[in-house]
Tab-separated table of C-alpha atoms in Angstrom:
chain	number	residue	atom	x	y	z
A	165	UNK	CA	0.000	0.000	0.000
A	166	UNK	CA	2.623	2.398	0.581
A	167	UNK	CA	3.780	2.276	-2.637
A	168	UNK	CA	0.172	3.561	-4.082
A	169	UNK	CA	1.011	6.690	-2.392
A	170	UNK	CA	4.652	7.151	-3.339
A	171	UNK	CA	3.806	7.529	-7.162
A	172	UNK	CA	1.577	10.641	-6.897
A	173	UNK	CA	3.764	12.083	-4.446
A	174	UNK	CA	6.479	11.760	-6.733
A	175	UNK	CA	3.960	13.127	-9.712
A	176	UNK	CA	3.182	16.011	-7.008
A	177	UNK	CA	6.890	16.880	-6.334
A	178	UNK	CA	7.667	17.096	-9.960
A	179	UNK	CA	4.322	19.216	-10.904
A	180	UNK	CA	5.495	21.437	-7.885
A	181	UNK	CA	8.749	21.217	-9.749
A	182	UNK	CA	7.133	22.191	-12.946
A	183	UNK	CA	5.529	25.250	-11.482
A	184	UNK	CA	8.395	26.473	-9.692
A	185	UNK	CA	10.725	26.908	-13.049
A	186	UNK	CA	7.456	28.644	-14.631
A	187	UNK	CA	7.395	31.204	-11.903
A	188	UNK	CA	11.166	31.511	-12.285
A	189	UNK	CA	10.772	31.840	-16.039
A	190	UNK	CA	8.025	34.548	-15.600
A	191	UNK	CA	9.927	36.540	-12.903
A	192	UNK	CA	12.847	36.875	-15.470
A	193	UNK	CA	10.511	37.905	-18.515
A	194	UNK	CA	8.853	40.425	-16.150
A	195	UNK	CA	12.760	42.076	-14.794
A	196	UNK	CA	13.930	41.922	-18.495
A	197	UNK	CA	10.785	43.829	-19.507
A	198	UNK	CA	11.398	45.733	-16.652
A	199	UNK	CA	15.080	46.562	-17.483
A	200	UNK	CA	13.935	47.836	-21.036
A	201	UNK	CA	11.711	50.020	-19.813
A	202	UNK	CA	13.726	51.902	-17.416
A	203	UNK	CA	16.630	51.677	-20.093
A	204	UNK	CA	13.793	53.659	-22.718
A	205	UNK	CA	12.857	55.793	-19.688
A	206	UNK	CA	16.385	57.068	-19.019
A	207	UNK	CA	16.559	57.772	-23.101
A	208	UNK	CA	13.814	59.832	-22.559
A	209	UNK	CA	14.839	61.637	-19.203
A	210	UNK	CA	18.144	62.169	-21.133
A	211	UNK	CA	16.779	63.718	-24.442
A	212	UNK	CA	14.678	65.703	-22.212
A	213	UNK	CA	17.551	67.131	-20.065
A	214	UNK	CA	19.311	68.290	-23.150
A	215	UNK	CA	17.059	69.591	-25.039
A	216	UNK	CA	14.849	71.086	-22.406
A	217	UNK	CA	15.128	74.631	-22.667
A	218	UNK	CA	14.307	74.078	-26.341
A	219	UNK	CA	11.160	72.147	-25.829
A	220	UNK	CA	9.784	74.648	-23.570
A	221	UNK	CA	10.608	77.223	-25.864
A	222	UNK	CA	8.515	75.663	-28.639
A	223	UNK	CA	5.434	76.101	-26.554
A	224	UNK	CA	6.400	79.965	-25.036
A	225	UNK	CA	4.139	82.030	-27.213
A	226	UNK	CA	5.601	84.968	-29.073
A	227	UNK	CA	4.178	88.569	-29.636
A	228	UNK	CA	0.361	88.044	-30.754
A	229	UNK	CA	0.034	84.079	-30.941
């Protein structure tokens, strides 16, 4: 009888297994994802620090506008 039991433990362990490399997998999709949006972020917070006083200046009206 104790053998009956073994088996699905076994099947358990490995399903357990299974869904621990999954939620591995999916935690290093989601910090990749993650790292490629900060990395486009600080793109943006860069262009914007250069070119700020320019792109405020674009929307400064001028005489009668």
């Amino acid at each position: 009888m104790p053998q009956q039991f073994e088996q699905p433990q076994a099947q358990s362990n490995e399903a357990h297994d299974e869904e621990a490399q999954a939620a591995v997998q999916s935690q290093d999709q989601t910090q990749d994802q993650s790292d490629a949006l900060d990395d486009i972020l600080d793109d943006i917070e860069s262009t914007l620090e250069t070119n700020a006083e320019e792109y405020v200046n674009s929307f400064v009206q001028k005489g009668g506008e």
